PDB file of N, CA and C in Angstrom:
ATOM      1  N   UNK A  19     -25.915   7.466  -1.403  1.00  0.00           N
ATOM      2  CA  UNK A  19     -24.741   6.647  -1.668  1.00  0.00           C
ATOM      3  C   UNK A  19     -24.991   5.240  -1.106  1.00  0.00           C
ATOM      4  N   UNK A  20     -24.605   4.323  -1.854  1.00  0.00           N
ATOM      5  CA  UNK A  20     -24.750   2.944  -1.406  1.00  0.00           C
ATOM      6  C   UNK A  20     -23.627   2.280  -0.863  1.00  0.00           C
ATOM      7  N   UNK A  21     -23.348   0.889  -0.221  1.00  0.00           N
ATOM      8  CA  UNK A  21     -22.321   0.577   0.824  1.00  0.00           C
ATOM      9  C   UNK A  21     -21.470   0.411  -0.288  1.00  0.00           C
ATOM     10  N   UNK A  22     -21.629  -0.068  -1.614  1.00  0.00           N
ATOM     11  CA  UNK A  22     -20.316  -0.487  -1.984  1.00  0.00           C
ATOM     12  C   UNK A  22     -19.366   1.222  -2.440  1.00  0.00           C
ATOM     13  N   UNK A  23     -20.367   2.272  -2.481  1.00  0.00           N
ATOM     14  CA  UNK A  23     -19.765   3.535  -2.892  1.00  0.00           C
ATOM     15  C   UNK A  23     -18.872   4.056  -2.010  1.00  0.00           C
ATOM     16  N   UNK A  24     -19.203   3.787  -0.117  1.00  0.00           N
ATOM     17  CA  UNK A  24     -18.959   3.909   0.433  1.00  0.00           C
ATOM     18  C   UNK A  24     -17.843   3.007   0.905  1.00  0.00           C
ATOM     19  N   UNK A  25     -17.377   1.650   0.248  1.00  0.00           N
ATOM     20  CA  UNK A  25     -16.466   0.577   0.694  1.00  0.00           C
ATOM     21  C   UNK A  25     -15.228   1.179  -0.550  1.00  0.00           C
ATOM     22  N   UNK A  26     -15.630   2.052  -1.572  1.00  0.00           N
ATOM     23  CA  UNK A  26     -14.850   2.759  -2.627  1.00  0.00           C
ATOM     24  C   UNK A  26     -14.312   3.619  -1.801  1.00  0.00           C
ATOM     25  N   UNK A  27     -15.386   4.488  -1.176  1.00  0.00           N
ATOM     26  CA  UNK A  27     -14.886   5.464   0.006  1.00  0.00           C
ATOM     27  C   UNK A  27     -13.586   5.858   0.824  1.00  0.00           C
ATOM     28  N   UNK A  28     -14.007   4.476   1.238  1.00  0.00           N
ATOM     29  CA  UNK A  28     -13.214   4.266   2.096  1.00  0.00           C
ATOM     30  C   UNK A  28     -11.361   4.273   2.159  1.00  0.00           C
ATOM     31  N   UNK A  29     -11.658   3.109   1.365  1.00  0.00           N
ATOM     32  CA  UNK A  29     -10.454   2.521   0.352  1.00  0.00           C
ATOM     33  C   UNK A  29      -9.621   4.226  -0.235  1.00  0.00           C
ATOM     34  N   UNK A  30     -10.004   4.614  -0.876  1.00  0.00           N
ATOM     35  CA  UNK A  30      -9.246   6.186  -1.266  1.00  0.00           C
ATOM     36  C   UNK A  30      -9.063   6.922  -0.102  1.00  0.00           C
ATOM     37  N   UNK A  31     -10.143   7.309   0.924  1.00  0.00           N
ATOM     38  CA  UNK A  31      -9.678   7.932   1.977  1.00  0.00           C
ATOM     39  C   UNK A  31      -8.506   7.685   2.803  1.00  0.00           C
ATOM     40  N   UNK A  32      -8.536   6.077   2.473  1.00  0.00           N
ATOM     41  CA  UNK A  32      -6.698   5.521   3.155  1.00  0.00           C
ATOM     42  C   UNK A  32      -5.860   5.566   1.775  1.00  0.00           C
ATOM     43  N   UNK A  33      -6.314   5.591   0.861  1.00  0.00           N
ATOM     44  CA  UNK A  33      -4.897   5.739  -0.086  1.00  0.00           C
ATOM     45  C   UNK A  33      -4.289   4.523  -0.742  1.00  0.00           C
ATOM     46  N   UNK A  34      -5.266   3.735  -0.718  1.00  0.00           N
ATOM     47  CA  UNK A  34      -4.682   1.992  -1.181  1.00  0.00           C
ATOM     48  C   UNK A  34      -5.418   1.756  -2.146  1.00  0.00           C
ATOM     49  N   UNK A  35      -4.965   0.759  -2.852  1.00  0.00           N
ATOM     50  CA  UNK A  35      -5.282   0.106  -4.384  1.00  0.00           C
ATOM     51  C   UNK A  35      -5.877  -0.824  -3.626  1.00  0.00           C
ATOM     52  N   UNK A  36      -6.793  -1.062  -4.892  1.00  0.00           N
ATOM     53  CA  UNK A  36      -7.686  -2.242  -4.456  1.00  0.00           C
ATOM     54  C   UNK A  36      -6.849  -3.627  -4.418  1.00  0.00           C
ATOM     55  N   UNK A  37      -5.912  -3.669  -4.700  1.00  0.00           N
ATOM     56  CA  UNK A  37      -5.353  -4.390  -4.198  1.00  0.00           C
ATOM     57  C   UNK A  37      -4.529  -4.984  -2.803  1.00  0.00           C
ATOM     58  N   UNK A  38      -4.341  -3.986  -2.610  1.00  0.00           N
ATOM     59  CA  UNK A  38      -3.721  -3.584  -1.190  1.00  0.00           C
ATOM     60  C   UNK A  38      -5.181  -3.925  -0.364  1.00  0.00           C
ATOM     61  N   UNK A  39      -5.874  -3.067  -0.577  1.00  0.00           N
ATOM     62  CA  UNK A  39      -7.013  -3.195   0.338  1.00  0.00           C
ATOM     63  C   UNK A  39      -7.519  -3.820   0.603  1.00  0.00           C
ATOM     64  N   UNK A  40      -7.232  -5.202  -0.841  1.00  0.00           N
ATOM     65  CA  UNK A  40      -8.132  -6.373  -0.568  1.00  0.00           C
ATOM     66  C   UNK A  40      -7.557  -7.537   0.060  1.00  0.00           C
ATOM     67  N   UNK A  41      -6.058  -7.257  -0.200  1.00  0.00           N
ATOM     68  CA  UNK A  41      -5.209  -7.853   0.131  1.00  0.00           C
ATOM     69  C   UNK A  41      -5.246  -7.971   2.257  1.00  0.00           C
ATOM     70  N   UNK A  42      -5.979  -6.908   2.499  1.00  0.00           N
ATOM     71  CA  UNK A  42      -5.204  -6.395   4.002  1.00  0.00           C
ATOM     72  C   UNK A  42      -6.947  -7.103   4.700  1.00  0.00           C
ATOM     73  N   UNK A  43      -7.700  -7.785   3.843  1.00  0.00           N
ATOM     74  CA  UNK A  43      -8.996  -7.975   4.363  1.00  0.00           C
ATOM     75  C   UNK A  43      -9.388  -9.367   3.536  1.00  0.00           C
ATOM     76  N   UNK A  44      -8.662 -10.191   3.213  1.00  0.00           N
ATOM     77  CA  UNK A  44      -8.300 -11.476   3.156  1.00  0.00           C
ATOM     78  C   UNK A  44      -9.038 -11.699   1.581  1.00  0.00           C
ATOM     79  N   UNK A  45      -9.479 -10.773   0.722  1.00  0.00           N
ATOM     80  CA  UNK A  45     -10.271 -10.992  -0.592  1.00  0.00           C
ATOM     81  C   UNK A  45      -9.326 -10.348  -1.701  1.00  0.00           C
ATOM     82  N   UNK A  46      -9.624 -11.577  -3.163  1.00  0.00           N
ATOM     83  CA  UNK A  46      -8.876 -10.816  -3.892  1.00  0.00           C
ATOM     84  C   UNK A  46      -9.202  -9.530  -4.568  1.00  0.00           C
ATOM     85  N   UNK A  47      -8.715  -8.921  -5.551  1.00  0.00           N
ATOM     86  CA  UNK A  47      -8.702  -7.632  -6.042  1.00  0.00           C
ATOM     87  C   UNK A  47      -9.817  -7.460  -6.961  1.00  0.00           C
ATOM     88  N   UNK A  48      -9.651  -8.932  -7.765  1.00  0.00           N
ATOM     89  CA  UNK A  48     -10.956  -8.841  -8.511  1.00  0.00           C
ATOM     90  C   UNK A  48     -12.664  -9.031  -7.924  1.00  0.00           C
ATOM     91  N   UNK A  49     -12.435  -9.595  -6.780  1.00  0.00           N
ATOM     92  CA  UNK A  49     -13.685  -9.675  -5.677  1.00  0.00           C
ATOM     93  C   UNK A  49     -13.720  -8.032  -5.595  1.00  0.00           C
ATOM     94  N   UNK A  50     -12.904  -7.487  -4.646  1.00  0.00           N
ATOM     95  CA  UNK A  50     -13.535  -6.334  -4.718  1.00  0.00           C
ATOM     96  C   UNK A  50     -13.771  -5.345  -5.353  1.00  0.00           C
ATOM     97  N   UNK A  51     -12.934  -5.318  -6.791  1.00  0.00           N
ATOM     98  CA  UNK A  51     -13.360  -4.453  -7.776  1.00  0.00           C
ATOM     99  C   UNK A  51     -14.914  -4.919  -7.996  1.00  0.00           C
ATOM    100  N   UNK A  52     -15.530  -6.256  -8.362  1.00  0.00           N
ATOM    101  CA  UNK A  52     -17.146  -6.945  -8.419  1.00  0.00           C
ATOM    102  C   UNK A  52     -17.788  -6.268  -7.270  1.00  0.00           C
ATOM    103  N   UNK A  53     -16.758  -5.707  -5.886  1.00  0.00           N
ATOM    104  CA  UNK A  53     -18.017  -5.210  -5.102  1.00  0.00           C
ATOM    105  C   UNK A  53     -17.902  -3.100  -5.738  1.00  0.00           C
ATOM    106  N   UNK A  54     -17.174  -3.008  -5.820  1.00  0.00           N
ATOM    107  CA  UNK A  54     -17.129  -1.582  -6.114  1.00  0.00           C
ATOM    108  C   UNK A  54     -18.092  -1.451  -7.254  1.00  0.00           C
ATOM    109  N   UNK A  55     -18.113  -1.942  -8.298  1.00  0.00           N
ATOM    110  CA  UNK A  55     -18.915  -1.765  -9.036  1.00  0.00           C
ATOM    111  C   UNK A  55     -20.367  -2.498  -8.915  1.00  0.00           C
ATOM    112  N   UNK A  56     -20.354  -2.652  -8.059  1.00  0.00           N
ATOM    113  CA  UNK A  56     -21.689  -3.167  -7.694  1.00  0.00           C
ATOM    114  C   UNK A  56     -21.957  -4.450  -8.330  1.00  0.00           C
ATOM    115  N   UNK A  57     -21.054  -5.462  -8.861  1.00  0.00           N
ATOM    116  CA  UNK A  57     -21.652  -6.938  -9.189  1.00  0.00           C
ATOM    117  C   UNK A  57     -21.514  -8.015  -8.359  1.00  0.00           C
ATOM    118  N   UNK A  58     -21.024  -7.454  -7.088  1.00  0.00           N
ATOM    119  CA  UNK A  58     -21.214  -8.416  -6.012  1.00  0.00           C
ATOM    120  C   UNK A  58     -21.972  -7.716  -4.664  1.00  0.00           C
ATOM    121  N   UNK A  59     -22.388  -9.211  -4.376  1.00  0.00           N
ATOM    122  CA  UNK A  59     -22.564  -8.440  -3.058  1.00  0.00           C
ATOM    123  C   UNK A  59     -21.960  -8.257  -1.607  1.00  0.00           C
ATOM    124  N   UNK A  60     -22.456  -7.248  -1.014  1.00  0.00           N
ATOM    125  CA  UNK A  60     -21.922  -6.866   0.309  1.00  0.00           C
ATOM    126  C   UNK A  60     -22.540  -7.518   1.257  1.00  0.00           C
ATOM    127  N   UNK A  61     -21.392  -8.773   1.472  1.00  0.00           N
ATOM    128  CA  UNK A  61     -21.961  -9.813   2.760  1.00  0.00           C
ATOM    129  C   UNK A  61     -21.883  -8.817   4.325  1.00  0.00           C
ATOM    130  N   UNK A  62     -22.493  -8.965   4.977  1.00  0.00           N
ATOM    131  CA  UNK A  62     -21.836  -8.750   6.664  1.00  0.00           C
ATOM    132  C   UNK A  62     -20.773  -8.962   7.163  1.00  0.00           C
ATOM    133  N   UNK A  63     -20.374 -10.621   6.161  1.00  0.00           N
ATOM    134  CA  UNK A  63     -18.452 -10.615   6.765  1.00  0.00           C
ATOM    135  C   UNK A  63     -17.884  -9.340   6.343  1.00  0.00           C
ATOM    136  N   UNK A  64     -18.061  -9.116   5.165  1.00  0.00           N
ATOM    137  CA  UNK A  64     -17.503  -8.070   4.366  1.00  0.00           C
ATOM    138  C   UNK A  64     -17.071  -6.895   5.296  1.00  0.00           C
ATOM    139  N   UNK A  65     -18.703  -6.517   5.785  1.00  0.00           N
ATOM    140  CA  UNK A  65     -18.767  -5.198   6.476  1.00  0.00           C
ATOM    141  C   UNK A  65     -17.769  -5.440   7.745  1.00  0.00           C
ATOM    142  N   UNK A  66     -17.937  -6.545   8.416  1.00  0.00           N
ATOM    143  CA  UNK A  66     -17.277  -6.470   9.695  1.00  0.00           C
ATOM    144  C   UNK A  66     -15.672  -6.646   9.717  1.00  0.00           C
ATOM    145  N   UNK A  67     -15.160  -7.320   8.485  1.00  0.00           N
ATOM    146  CA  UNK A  67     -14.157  -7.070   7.804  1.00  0.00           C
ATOM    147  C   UNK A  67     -13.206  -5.690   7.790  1.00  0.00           C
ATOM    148  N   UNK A  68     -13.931  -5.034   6.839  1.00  0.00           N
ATOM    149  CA  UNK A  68     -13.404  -3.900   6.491  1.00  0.00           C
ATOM    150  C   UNK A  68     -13.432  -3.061   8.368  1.00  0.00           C
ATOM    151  N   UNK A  69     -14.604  -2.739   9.238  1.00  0.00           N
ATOM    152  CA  UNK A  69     -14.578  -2.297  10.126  1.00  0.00           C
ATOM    153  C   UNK A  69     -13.740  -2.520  10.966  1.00  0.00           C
ATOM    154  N   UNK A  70     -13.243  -3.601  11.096  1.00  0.00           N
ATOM    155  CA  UNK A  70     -12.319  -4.118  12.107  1.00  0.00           C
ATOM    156  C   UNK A  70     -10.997  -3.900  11.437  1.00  0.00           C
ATOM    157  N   UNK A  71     -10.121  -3.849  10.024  1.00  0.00           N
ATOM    158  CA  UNK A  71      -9.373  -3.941   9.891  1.00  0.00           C
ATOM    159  C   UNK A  71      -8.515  -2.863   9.476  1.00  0.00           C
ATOM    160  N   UNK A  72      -9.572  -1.392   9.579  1.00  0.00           N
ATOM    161  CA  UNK A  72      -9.850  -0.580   9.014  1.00  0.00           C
ATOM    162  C   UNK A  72     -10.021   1.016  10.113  1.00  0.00           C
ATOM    163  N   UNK A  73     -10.987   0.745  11.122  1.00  0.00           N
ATOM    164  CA  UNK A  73     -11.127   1.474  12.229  1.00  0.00           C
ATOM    165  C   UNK A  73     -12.386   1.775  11.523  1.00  0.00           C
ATOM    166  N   UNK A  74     -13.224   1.211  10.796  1.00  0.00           N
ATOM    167  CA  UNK A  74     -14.307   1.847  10.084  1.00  0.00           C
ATOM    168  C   UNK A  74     -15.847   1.483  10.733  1.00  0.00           C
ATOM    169  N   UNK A  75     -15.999   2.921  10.648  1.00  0.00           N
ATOM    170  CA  UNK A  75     -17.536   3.044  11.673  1.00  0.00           C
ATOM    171  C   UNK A  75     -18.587   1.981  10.853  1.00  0.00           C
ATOM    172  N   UNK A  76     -18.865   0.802  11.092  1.00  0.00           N
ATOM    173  CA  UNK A  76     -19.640  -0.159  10.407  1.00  0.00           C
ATOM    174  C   UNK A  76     -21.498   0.452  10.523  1.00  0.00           C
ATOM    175  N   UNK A  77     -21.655   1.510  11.163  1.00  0.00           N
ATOM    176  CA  UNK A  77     -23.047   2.026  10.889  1.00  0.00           C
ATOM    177  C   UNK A  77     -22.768   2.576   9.696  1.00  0.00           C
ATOM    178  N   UNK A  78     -22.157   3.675   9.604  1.00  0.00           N
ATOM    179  CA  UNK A  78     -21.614   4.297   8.508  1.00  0.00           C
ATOM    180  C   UNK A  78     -21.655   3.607   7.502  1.00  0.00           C
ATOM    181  N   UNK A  79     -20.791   2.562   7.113  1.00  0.00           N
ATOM    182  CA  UNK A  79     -20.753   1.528   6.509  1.00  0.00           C
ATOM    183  C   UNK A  79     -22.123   1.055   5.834  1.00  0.00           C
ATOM    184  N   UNK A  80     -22.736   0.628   6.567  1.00  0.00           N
ATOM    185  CA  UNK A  80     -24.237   0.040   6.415  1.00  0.00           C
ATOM    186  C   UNK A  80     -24.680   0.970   5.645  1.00  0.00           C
ATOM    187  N   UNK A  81     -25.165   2.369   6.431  1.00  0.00           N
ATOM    188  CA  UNK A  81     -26.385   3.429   6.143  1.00  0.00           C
ATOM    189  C   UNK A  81     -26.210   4.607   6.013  1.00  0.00           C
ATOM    190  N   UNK A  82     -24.951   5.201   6.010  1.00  0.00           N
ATOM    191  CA  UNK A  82     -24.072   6.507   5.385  1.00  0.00           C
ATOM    192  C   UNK A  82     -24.376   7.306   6.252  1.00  0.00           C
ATOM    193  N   UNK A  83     -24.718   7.414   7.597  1.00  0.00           N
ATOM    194  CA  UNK A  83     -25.309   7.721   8.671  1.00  0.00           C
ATOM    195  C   UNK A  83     -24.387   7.891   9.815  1.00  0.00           C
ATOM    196  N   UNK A  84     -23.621   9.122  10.315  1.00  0.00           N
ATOM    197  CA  UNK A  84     -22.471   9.507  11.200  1.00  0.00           C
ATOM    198  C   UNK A  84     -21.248   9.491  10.388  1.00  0.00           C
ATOM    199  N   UNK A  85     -19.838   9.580  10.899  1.00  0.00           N
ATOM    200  CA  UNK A  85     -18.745   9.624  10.441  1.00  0.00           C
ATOM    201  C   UNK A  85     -17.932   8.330  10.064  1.00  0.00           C
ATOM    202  N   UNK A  86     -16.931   8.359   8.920  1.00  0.00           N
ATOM    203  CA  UNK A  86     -16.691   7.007   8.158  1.00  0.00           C
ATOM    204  C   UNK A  86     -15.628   6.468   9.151  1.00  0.00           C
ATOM    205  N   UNK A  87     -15.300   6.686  10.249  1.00  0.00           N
ATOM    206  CA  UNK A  87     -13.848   6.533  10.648  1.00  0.00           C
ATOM    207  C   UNK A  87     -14.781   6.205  12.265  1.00  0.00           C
ATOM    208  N   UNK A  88     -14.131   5.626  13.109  1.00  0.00           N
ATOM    209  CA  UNK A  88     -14.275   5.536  14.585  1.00  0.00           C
ATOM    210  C   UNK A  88     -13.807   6.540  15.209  1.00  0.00           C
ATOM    211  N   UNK A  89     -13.965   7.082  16.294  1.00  0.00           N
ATOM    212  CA  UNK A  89     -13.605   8.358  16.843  1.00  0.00           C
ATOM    213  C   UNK A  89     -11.862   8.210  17.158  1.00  0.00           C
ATOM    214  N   UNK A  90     -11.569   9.179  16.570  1.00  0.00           N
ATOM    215  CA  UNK A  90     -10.338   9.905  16.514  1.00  0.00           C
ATOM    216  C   UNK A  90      -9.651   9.639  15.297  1.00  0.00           C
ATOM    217  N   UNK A  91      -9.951   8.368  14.304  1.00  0.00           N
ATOM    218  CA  UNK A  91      -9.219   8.115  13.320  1.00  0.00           C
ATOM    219  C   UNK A  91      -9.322   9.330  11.753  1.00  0.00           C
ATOM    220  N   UNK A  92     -10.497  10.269  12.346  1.00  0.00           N
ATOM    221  CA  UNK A  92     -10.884  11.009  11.158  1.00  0.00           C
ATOM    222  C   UNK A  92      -9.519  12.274  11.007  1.00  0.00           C
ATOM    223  N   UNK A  93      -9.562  12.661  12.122  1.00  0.00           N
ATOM    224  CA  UNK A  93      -8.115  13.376  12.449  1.00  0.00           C
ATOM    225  C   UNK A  93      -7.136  12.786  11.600  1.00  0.00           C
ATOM    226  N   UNK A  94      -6.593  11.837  12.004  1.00  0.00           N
ATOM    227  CA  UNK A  94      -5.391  10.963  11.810  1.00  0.00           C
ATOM    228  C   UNK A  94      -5.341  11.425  10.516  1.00  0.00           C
ATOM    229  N   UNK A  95      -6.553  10.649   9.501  1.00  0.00           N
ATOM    230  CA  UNK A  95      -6.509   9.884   8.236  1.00  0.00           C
ATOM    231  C   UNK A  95      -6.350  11.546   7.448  1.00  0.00           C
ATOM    232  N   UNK A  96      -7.222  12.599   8.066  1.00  0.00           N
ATOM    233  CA  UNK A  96      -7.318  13.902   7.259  1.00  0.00           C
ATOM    234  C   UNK A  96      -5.419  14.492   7.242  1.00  0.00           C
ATOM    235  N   UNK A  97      -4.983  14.017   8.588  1.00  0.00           N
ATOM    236  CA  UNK A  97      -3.793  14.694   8.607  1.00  0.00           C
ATOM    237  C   UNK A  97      -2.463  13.840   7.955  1.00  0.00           C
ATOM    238  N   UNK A  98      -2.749  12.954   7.823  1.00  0.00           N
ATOM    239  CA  UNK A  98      -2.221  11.937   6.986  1.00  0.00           C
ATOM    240  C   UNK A  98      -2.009  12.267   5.300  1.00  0.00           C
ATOM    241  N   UNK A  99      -3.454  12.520   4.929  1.00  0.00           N
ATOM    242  CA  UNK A  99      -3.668  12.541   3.890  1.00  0.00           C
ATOM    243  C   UNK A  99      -3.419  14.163   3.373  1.00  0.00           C
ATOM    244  N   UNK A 100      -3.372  14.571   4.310  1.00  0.00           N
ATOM    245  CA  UNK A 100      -2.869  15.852   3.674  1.00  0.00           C
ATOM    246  C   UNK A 100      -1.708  16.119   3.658  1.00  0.00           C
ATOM    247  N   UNK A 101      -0.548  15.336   4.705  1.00  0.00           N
ATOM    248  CA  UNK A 101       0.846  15.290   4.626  1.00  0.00           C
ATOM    249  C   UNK A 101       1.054  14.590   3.260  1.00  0.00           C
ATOM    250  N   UNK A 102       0.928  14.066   3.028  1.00  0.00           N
ATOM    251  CA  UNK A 102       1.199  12.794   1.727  1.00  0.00           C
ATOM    252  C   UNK A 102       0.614  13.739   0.331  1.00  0.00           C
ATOM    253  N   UNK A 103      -0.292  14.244   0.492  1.00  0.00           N
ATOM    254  CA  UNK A 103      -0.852  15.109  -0.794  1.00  0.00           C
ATOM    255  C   UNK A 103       0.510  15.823  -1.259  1.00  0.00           C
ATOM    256  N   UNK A 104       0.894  16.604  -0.176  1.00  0.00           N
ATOM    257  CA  UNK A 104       1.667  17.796  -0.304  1.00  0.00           C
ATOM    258  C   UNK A 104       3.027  17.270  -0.620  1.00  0.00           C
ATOM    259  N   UNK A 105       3.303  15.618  -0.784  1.00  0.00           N
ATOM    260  CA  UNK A 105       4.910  15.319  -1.279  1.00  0.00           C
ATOM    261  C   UNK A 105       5.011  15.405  -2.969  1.00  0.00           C
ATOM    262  N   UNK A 106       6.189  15.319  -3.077  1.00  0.00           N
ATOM    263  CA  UNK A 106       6.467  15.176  -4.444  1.00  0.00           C
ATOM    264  C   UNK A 106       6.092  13.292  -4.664  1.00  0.00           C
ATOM    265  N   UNK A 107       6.165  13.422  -6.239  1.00  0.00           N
ATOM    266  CA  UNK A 107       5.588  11.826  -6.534  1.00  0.00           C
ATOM    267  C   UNK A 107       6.768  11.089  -5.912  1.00  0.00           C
ATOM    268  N   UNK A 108       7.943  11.118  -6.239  1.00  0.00           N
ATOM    269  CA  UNK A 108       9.485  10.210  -5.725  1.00  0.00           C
ATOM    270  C   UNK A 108       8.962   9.773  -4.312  1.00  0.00           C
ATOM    271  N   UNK A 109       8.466  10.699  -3.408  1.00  0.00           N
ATOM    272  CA  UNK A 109       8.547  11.033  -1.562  1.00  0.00           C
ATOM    273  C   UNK A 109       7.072  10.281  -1.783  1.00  0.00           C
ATOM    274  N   UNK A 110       5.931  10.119  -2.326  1.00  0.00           N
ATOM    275  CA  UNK A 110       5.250   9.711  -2.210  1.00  0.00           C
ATOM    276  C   UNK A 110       5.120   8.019  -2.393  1.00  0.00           C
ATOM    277  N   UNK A 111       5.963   7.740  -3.535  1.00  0.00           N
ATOM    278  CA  UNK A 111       6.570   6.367  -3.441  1.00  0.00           C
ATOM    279  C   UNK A 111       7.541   5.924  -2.351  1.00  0.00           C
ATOM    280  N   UNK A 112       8.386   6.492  -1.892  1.00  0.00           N
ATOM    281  CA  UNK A 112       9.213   6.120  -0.646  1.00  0.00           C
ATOM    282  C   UNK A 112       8.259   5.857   0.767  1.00  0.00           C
ATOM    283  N   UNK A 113       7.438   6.469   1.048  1.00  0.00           N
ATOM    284  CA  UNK A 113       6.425   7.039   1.502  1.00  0.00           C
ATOM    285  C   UNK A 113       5.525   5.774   1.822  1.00  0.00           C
ATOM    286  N   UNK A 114       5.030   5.056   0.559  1.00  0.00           N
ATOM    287  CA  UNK A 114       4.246   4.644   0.736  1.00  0.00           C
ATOM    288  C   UNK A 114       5.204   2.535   1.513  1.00  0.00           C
ATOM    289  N   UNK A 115       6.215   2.989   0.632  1.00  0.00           N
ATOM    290  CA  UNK A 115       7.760   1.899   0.924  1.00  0.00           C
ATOM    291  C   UNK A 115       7.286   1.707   2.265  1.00  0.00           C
ATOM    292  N   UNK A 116       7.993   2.372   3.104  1.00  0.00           N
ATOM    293  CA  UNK A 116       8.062   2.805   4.401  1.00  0.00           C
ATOM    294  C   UNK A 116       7.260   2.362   4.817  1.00  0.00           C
ATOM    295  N   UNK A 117       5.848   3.077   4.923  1.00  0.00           N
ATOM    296  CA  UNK A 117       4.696   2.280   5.427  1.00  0.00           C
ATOM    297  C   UNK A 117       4.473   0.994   5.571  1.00  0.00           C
ATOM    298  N   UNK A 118       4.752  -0.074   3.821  1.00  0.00           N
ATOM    299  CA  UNK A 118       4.403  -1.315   4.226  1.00  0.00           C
ATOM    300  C   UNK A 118       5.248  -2.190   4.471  1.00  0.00           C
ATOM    301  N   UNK A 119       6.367  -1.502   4.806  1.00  0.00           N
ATOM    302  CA  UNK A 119       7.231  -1.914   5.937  1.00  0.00           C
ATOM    303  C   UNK A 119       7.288  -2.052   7.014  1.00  0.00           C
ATOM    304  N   UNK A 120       6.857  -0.994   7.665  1.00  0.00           N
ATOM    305  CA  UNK A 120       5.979  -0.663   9.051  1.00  0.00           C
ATOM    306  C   UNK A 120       5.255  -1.815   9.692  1.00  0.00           C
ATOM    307  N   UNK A 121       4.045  -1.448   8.358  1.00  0.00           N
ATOM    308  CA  UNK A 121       3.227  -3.174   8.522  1.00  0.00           C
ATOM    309  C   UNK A 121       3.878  -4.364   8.612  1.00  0.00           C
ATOM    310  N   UNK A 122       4.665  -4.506   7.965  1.00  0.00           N
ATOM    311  CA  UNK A 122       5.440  -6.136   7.818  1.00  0.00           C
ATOM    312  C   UNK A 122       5.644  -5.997   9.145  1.00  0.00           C
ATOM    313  N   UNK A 123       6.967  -5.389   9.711  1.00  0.00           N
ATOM    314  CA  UNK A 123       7.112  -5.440  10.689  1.00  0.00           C
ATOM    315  C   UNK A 123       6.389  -5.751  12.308  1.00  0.00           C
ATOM    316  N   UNK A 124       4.685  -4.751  12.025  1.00  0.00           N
ATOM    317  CA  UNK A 124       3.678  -4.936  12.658  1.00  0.00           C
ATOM    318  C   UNK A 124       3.457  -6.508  13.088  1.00  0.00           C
ATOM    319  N   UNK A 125       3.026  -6.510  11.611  1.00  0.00           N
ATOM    320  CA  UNK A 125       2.736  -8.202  11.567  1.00  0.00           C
ATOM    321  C   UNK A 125       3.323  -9.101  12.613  1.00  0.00           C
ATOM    322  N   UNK A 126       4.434  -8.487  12.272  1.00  0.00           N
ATOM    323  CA  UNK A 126       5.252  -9.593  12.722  1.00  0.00           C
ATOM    324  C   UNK A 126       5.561  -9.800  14.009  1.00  0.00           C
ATOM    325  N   UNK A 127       5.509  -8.811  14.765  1.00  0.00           N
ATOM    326  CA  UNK A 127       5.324  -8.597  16.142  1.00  0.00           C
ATOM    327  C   UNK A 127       4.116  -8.970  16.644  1.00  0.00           C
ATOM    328  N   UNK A 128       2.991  -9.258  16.037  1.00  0.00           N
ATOM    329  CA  UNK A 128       1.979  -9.728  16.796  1.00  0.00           C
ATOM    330  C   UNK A 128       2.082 -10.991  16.587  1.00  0.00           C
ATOM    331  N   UNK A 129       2.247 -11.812  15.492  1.00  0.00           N
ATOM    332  CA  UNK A 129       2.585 -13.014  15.595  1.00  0.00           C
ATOM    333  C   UNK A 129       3.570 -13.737  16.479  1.00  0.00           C
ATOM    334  N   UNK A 130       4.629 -13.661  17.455  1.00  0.00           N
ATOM    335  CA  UNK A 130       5.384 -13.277  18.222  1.00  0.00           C
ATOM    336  C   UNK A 130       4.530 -13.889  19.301  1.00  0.00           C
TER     337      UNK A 130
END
């Protein structure tokens, strides 16, 4: 598997549109759809990007080599993702509401 298969990876393992995703790592949607499909390339900002904004093991990242997540986030994201599997579509849209609300809010407290 190559990094951008793995920057696809990723992205589904959290559950976000490439938009969202690209959105939350300062690039637009169509940039990173060019990296998913492999017509761009995968700078180092990129990588350190996604790692930092992400909890994402940037070896991993690189060379598909250990676990995709930093220690403890693999838990999280599995138990996450399996709560959210198991909603109905309605609860899964509210669901996802909620969340980037959360974030806003986040935001906004660190700016503060």
């Amino acid at each position: 598997m190559e990094t951008y298969e793995r920057i696809r990876e990723v992205r589904t393992a959290l559950g976000l549109s490439r938009e969202k995703f690209a959105k939350r790592i300062a690039f637009s949607s169509n940039y990173l759809t060019g990296i998913e499909l492999n017509n761009k390339t995968v700078s180092e900002r990129i990588i350190r990007l996604i790692s930092t904004e992400f909890n994402v093991n940037d070896h991993w990242l690189r060379t598909g080599e250990g676990v995709m997540f930093n220690e403890g986030m693999d838990e999280q994201i599995s138990k996450l993702t399996n709560a959210f599997n198991s909603l109905d579509q309605q609860f899964k849209k509210y669901a996802l509401n909620q969340m980037e609300e959360l974030a806003v809010l986040c935001n906004q407290n660190k700016s503060k």
